[in-house]
Amino acid sequence: MNDDKLHHGLVMVYTGNGKGKTTAAMGMAVRAVGWKQKVLIIQFAKGGWKSGEQDVLSSLDEVSLVTLEEDATWIEDRSDDENRAEATRGLDFLENSISAKECNLVILDEINVLLSKGFVDFSRLKRLLSERPEWMTVILTGRGATEELCGLADLVSEVIEIKHPFQAGISAQKGIDF
Ligand code: ATP
Ligand code: MG
C-alpha cells in the first residue's frame, strides 16, 4: 500500500508497432519494486508464450503476475467468445485489485490489442480506471491503442518501428524478444 498521499497515479499507454512496449512496462515494474511498491501484472494473450522476465518478476514478494490463458495461441486463432471471456477475466483482476487498494502499479499487458478488436468492455474499463485510488498507476500496453483510450490516458507513448531485425530475416530470440 502506498502511504505517500501526494503520489499522483497515472493512466499510461504504451502503443505503436515498434518493439519495446512490454519491456518498458516491465521496467516500470522493477522501478516500482525498487521502492517497495506492490505491482500486479496481468498478461493478456500471452498464455504459453514464456518470457524471461516472468519468473524473475513473479518470484518477488511485491509482484503478482497473472497469465490469463493456458495455451500459446494467437488472438486470431481463438474464438471471439474466448477472447471476450479472457478480457472479462482480466478486468475482474483489475477490479479486485482496485477494491483491495494494495497495488501501486497495475500492468495490463497487451490489453490494447484485445481492446482494438472489440473484445474489451470499454465502458467497464473506463469506469474501473476512474474508480481506482488516486495513487494507483495503470499501464496498458499493446499495438493499436484506441483513440478513446488515448483520450482518457495521462500519458501515451507510441513506439514507432523504424527498423526491426525481423525484416532482415532474424527471428525472435531468447533474452531479446522473449
Ligand atoms: P517487447 O516485448 O520486446 O517489449 P513489444 O511489447 O513492443 O515488444 P509486441 O507488439 O507485444 O511488442 O510484440 C511482441 C513480439 O513481437 C516481441 O517479440 C517483439 O520483438 C516482436 N516485435 C515487436 N515489434 C515488431 C516489429 N515491428 N516487427 C516484428 N516483430 C516485432
Ligand atoms: Mg508486448
mmCIF file of C-alpha atoms and ligand atoms in Angstrom:
data_model
loop_
_atom_site.group_PDB
_atom_site.id
_atom_site.type_symbol
_atom_site.label_atom_id
_atom_site.label_comp_id
_atom_site.label_asym_id
_atom_site.label_seq_id
_atom_site.Cartn_x
_atom_site.Cartn_y
_atom_site.Cartn_z
ATOM 1 C CA MET A 1 0.000 0.000 0.000
ATOM 2 C CA ASN A 2 1.277 3.392 -0.911
ATOM 3 C CA ASP A 3 1.395 5.691 2.081
ATOM 4 C CA ASP A 4 2.532 8.688 0.089
ATOM 5 C CA LYS A 5 -0.661 10.712 -0.168
ATOM 6 C CA LEU A 6 0.948 13.066 -2.648
ATOM 7 C CA HIS A 7 1.618 10.272 -5.117
ATOM 8 C CA HIS A 8 -0.297 11.007 -8.301
ATOM 9 C CA GLY A 9 -1.203 7.803 -10.117
ATOM 10 C CA LEU A 10 -1.352 7.847 -13.898
ATOM 11 C CA VAL A 11 -3.046 6.013 -16.720
ATOM 12 C CA MET A 12 -0.211 5.251 -19.105
ATOM 13 C CA VAL A 13 -0.456 3.778 -22.594
ATOM 14 C CA TYR A 14 2.437 2.206 -24.498
ATOM 15 C CA THR A 15 1.419 1.546 -28.067
ATOM 16 C CA GLY A 16 2.756 1.505 -31.637
ATOM 17 C CA ASN A 17 4.231 -1.079 -33.988
ATOM 18 C CA GLY A 18 7.837 -0.839 -32.815
ATOM 19 C CA LYS A 19 9.482 -3.055 -30.229
ATOM 20 C CA GLY A 20 9.695 -2.004 -26.601
ATOM 21 C CA LYS A 21 6.208 -1.660 -25.140
ATOM 22 C CA THR A 22 6.102 -4.685 -22.853
ATOM 23 C CA THR A 23 9.732 -4.285 -21.826
ATOM 24 C CA ALA A 24 9.084 -0.642 -20.913
ATOM 25 C CA ALA A 25 6.174 -1.728 -18.716
ATOM 26 C CA MET A 26 8.281 -4.437 -17.058
ATOM 27 C CA GLY A 27 10.994 -1.861 -16.464
ATOM 28 C CA MET A 28 8.411 0.251 -14.634
ATOM 29 C CA ALA A 29 7.531 -2.801 -12.523
ATOM 30 C CA VAL A 30 11.171 -3.204 -11.497
ATOM 31 C CA ARG A 31 11.425 0.509 -10.754
ATOM 32 C CA ALA A 32 8.323 0.389 -8.525
ATOM 33 C CA VAL A 33 9.553 -2.708 -6.658
ATOM 34 C CA GLY A 34 12.810 -0.868 -6.020
ATOM 35 C CA TRP A 35 10.719 1.453 -3.852
ATOM 36 C CA LYS A 36 8.928 -1.496 -2.215
ATOM 37 C CA GLN A 37 5.731 -0.715 -4.072
ATOM 38 C CA LYS A 38 3.321 -3.527 -4.921
ATOM 39 C CA VAL A 39 2.743 -4.464 -8.531
ATOM 40 C CA LEU A 40 0.110 -6.548 -10.320
ATOM 41 C CA ILE A 41 0.915 -7.705 -13.843
ATOM 42 C CA ILE A 42 -1.981 -9.089 -15.885
ATOM 43 C CA GLN A 43 -0.855 -10.685 -19.115
ATOM 44 C CA PHE A 44 -3.480 -10.851 -21.822
ATOM 45 C CA ALA A 45 -2.929 -13.058 -24.866
ATOM 46 C CA LYS A 46 0.375 -14.344 -23.531
ATOM 47 C CA GLY A 47 -0.515 -17.824 -22.309
ATOM 48 C CA GLY A 48 2.136 -20.369 -23.137
ATOM 49 C CA TRP A 49 4.403 -17.673 -24.551
ATOM 50 C CA LYS A 50 7.083 -17.853 -21.920
ATOM 51 C CA SER A 51 9.181 -14.746 -21.496
ATOM 52 C CA GLY A 52 12.376 -14.400 -19.461
ATOM 53 C CA GLU A 53 11.076 -11.734 -17.115
ATOM 54 C CA GLN A 54 8.027 -13.686 -15.912
ATOM 55 C CA ASP A 55 9.722 -15.974 -13.361
ATOM 56 C CA VAL A 56 12.015 -13.202 -12.157
ATOM 57 C CA LEU A 57 9.175 -10.789 -11.507
ATOM 58 C CA SER A 58 6.762 -13.321 -10.016
ATOM 59 C CA SER A 59 9.452 -14.509 -7.596
ATOM 60 C CA LEU A 60 9.427 -11.058 -5.982
ATOM 61 C CA ASP A 61 7.247 -10.609 -2.882
ATOM 62 C CA GLU A 62 5.947 -7.290 -4.197
ATOM 63 C CA VAL A 63 4.767 -8.699 -7.523
ATOM 64 C CA SER A 64 1.738 -10.770 -8.524
ATOM 65 C CA LEU A 65 1.723 -11.986 -12.090
ATOM 66 C CA VAL A 66 -1.372 -13.390 -13.744
ATOM 67 C CA THR A 67 -1.319 -15.110 -17.120
ATOM 68 C CA LEU A 68 -4.882 -15.265 -18.339
ATOM 69 C CA GLU A 69 -4.823 -18.221 -20.664
ATOM 70 C CA GLU A 70 -3.159 -21.595 -20.794
ATOM 71 C CA ASP A 71 -2.343 -22.130 -24.440
ATOM 72 C CA ALA A 72 0.075 -20.448 -26.767
ATOM 73 C CA THR A 73 -2.473 -19.263 -29.293
ATOM 74 C CA TRP A 74 -2.816 -16.009 -31.164
ATOM 75 C CA ILE A 75 -5.862 -13.845 -30.653
ATOM 76 C CA GLU A 76 -6.771 -14.555 -34.291
ATOM 77 C CA ASP A 77 -6.831 -18.313 -33.660
ATOM 78 C CA ARG A 78 -9.233 -18.103 -30.732
ATOM 79 C CA SER A 79 -12.971 -17.682 -30.938
ATOM 80 C CA ASP A 80 -14.500 -14.290 -30.248
ATOM 81 C CA ASP A 81 -16.119 -15.768 -27.145
ATOM 82 C CA GLU A 82 -12.752 -16.948 -25.833
ATOM 83 C CA ASN A 83 -11.193 -13.542 -26.428
ATOM 84 C CA ARG A 84 -14.147 -11.806 -24.777
ATOM 85 C CA ALA A 85 -14.000 -14.156 -21.791
ATOM 86 C CA GLU A 86 -10.283 -13.527 -21.365
ATOM 87 C CA ALA A 87 -10.780 -9.770 -21.482
ATOM 88 C CA THR A 88 -13.525 -10.048 -18.854
ATOM 89 C CA ARG A 89 -11.323 -12.154 -16.560
ATOM 90 C CA GLY A 90 -8.559 -9.599 -16.901
ATOM 91 C CA LEU A 91 -10.888 -6.776 -15.912
ATOM 92 C CA ASP A 92 -12.077 -8.893 -12.959
ATOM 93 C CA PHE A 93 -8.477 -8.986 -11.704
ATOM 94 C CA LEU A 94 -8.201 -5.227 -12.179
ATOM 95 C CA GLU A 95 -11.464 -4.707 -10.298
ATOM 96 C CA ASN A 96 -10.326 -6.907 -7.386
ATOM 97 C CA SER A 97 -7.044 -5.079 -7.218
ATOM 98 C CA ILE A 98 -8.819 -1.719 -7.118
ATOM 99 C CA SER A 99 -11.067 -2.939 -4.286
ATOM 100 C CA ALA A 100 -8.087 -4.297 -2.343
ATOM 101 C CA LYS A 101 -6.258 -0.959 -2.674
ATOM 102 C CA GLU A 102 -2.891 -2.706 -2.424
ATOM 103 C CA CYS A 103 -1.054 -2.240 -5.664
ATOM 104 C CA ASN A 104 0.622 0.973 -6.676
ATOM 105 C CA LEU A 105 1.059 -0.261 -10.209
ATOM 106 C CA VAL A 106 -1.160 -2.484 -12.346
ATOM 107 C CA ILE A 107 0.086 -3.507 -15.783
ATOM 108 C CA LEU A 108 -2.453 -4.675 -18.366
ATOM 109 C CA ASP A 109 -0.013 -6.167 -20.859
ATOM 110 C CA GLU A 110 -1.323 -6.459 -24.444
ATOM 111 C CA ILE A 111 -4.828 -5.340 -23.483
ATOM 112 C CA ASN A 112 -4.751 -2.707 -26.242
ATOM 113 C CA VAL A 113 -4.838 -5.433 -28.876
ATOM 114 C CA LEU A 114 -7.979 -7.015 -27.417
ATOM 115 C CA LEU A 115 -9.499 -3.580 -26.937
ATOM 116 C CA SER A 116 -8.855 -2.526 -30.536
ATOM 117 C CA LYS A 117 -10.570 -5.694 -31.762
ATOM 118 C CA GLY A 118 -13.657 -5.017 -29.670
ATOM 119 C CA PHE A 119 -13.224 -7.776 -27.072
ATOM 120 C CA VAL A 120 -12.882 -5.492 -24.044
ATOM 121 C CA ASP A 121 -15.899 -3.812 -22.462
ATOM 122 C CA PHE A 122 -14.527 -0.287 -22.757
ATOM 123 C CA SER A 123 -17.201 1.349 -20.615
ATOM 124 C CA ARG A 124 -16.315 -1.032 -17.776
ATOM 125 C CA LEU A 125 -12.589 -0.398 -18.229
ATOM 126 C CA LYS A 126 -13.223 3.343 -18.207
ATOM 127 C CA ARG A 127 -15.318 3.085 -15.043
ATOM 128 C CA LEU A 128 -12.665 0.973 -13.285
ATOM 129 C CA LEU A 129 -9.907 3.400 -14.197
ATOM 130 C CA SER A 130 -11.957 6.298 -12.853
ATOM 131 C CA GLU A 131 -12.727 4.435 -9.614
ATOM 132 C CA ARG A 132 -9.144 3.450 -8.833
ATOM 133 C CA PRO A 133 -7.331 5.026 -5.883
ATOM 134 C CA GLU A 134 -5.740 8.290 -6.965
ATOM 135 C CA TRP A 135 -2.257 6.948 -6.183
ATOM 136 C CA MET A 136 -2.619 3.865 -8.403
ATOM 137 C CA THR A 137 -0.898 3.828 -11.787
ATOM 138 C CA VAL A 138 -2.239 1.612 -14.571
ATOM 139 C CA ILE A 139 -0.189 0.830 -17.677
ATOM 140 C CA LEU A 140 -1.911 -0.508 -20.785
ATOM 141 C CA THR A 141 0.356 -1.954 -23.466
ATOM 142 C CA GLY A 142 -0.109 -3.248 -26.973
ATOM 143 C CA ARG A 143 -0.452 -2.176 -30.559
ATOM 144 C CA GLY A 144 -3.407 -0.224 -31.822
ATOM 145 C CA ALA A 145 -4.471 1.699 -28.706
ATOM 146 C CA THR A 146 -7.852 3.228 -29.495
ATOM 147 C CA GLU A 147 -8.471 6.969 -29.656
ATOM 148 C CA GLU A 148 -10.941 6.637 -26.781
ATOM 149 C CA LEU A 149 -8.296 5.045 -24.561
ATOM 150 C CA CYS A 150 -5.628 7.565 -25.543
ATOM 151 C CA GLY A 151 -8.128 10.314 -24.835
ATOM 152 C CA LEU A 152 -8.566 9.346 -21.210
ATOM 153 C CA ALA A 153 -4.899 8.457 -20.550
ATOM 154 C CA ASP A 154 -2.486 10.816 -18.791
ATOM 155 C CA LEU A 155 0.456 9.570 -20.839
ATOM 156 C CA VAL A 156 0.594 7.972 -24.267
ATOM 157 C CA SER A 157 3.879 6.818 -25.768
ATOM 158 C CA GLU A 158 3.969 5.401 -29.260
ATOM 159 C CA VAL A 159 6.928 3.206 -30.181
ATOM 160 C CA ILE A 160 7.486 3.739 -33.895
ATOM 161 C CA GLU A 161 9.057 0.998 -35.940
ATOM 162 C CA ILE A 162 11.928 2.454 -37.905
ATOM 163 C CA LYS A 163 13.749 -0.835 -38.292
ATOM 164 C CA HIS A 164 13.276 -4.336 -36.876
ATOM 165 C CA PRO A 165 15.583 -7.359 -37.377
ATOM 166 C CA PHE A 166 12.518 -9.386 -38.351
ATOM 167 C CA GLN A 167 12.650 -7.665 -41.739
ATOM 168 C CA ALA A 168 16.227 -8.896 -42.198
ATOM 169 C CA GLY A 169 15.081 -12.440 -41.545
ATOM 170 C CA ILE A 170 16.245 -12.584 -37.916
ATOM 171 C CA SER A 171 13.513 -14.239 -35.911
ATOM 172 C CA ALA A 172 12.602 -13.823 -32.241
ATOM 173 C CA GLN A 173 15.445 -14.560 -29.821
ATOM 174 C CA LYS A 174 15.627 -15.567 -26.161
ATOM 175 C CA GLY A 175 16.625 -12.669 -23.934
ATOM 176 C CA ILE A 176 15.774 -10.134 -26.632
ATOM 177 C CA ASP A 177 12.231 -10.812 -27.761
ATOM 178 C CA PHE A 178 11.038 -13.175 -25.031
HETATM 179 P P1 ATP B 1 8.822 -6.283 -26.249
HETATM 180 O O1 ATP B 1 8.080 -7.394 -25.521
HETATM 181 O O2 ATP B 1 10.115 -6.770 -26.824
HETATM 182 O O3 ATP B 1 8.931 -5.028 -25.454
HETATM 183 P P2 ATP B 1 6.577 -5.188 -27.638
HETATM 184 O O4 ATP B 1 5.777 -5.444 -26.418
HETATM 185 O O5 ATP B 1 6.791 -3.764 -28.022
HETATM 186 O O6 ATP B 1 7.964 -5.940 -27.548
HETATM 187 P P3 ATP B 1 4.609 -6.650 -29.156
HETATM 188 O O7 ATP B 1 3.775 -5.850 -30.087
HETATM 189 O O8 ATP B 1 3.999 -7.100 -27.884
HETATM 190 O O9 ATP B 1 5.973 -5.879 -28.920
HETATM 191 O O10 ATP B 1 5.172 -7.886 -29.942
HETATM 192 C C1 ATP B 1 5.745 -8.963 -29.288
HETATM 193 C C2 ATP B 1 6.861 -9.586 -30.061
HETATM 194 O O11 ATP B 1 6.911 -9.127 -31.390
HETATM 195 C C3 ATP B 1 8.241 -9.285 -29.483
HETATM 196 O O12 ATP B 1 8.967 -10.460 -29.533
HETATM 197 C C4 ATP B 1 8.843 -8.272 -30.395
HETATM 198 O O13 ATP B 1 10.247 -8.376 -30.535
HETATM 199 C C5 ATP B 1 8.183 -8.585 -31.684
HETATM 200 N N1 ATP B 1 8.037 -7.340 -32.441
HETATM 201 C C6 ATP B 1 7.813 -6.127 -31.926
HETATM 202 N N2 ATP B 1 7.790 -5.200 -32.894
HETATM 203 C C7 ATP B 1 7.978 -5.874 -34.050
HETATM 204 C C8 ATP B 1 8.067 -5.488 -35.422
HETATM 205 N N3 ATP B 1 7.952 -4.217 -35.773
HETATM 206 N N4 ATP B 1 8.265 -6.466 -36.348
HETATM 207 C C9 ATP B 1 8.370 -7.752 -35.980
HETATM 208 N N5 ATP B 1 8.318 -8.186 -34.708
HETATM 209 C C10 ATP B 1 8.129 -7.253 -33.756
HETATM 210 MG MG MG B 2 4.180 -6.530 -25.922
#
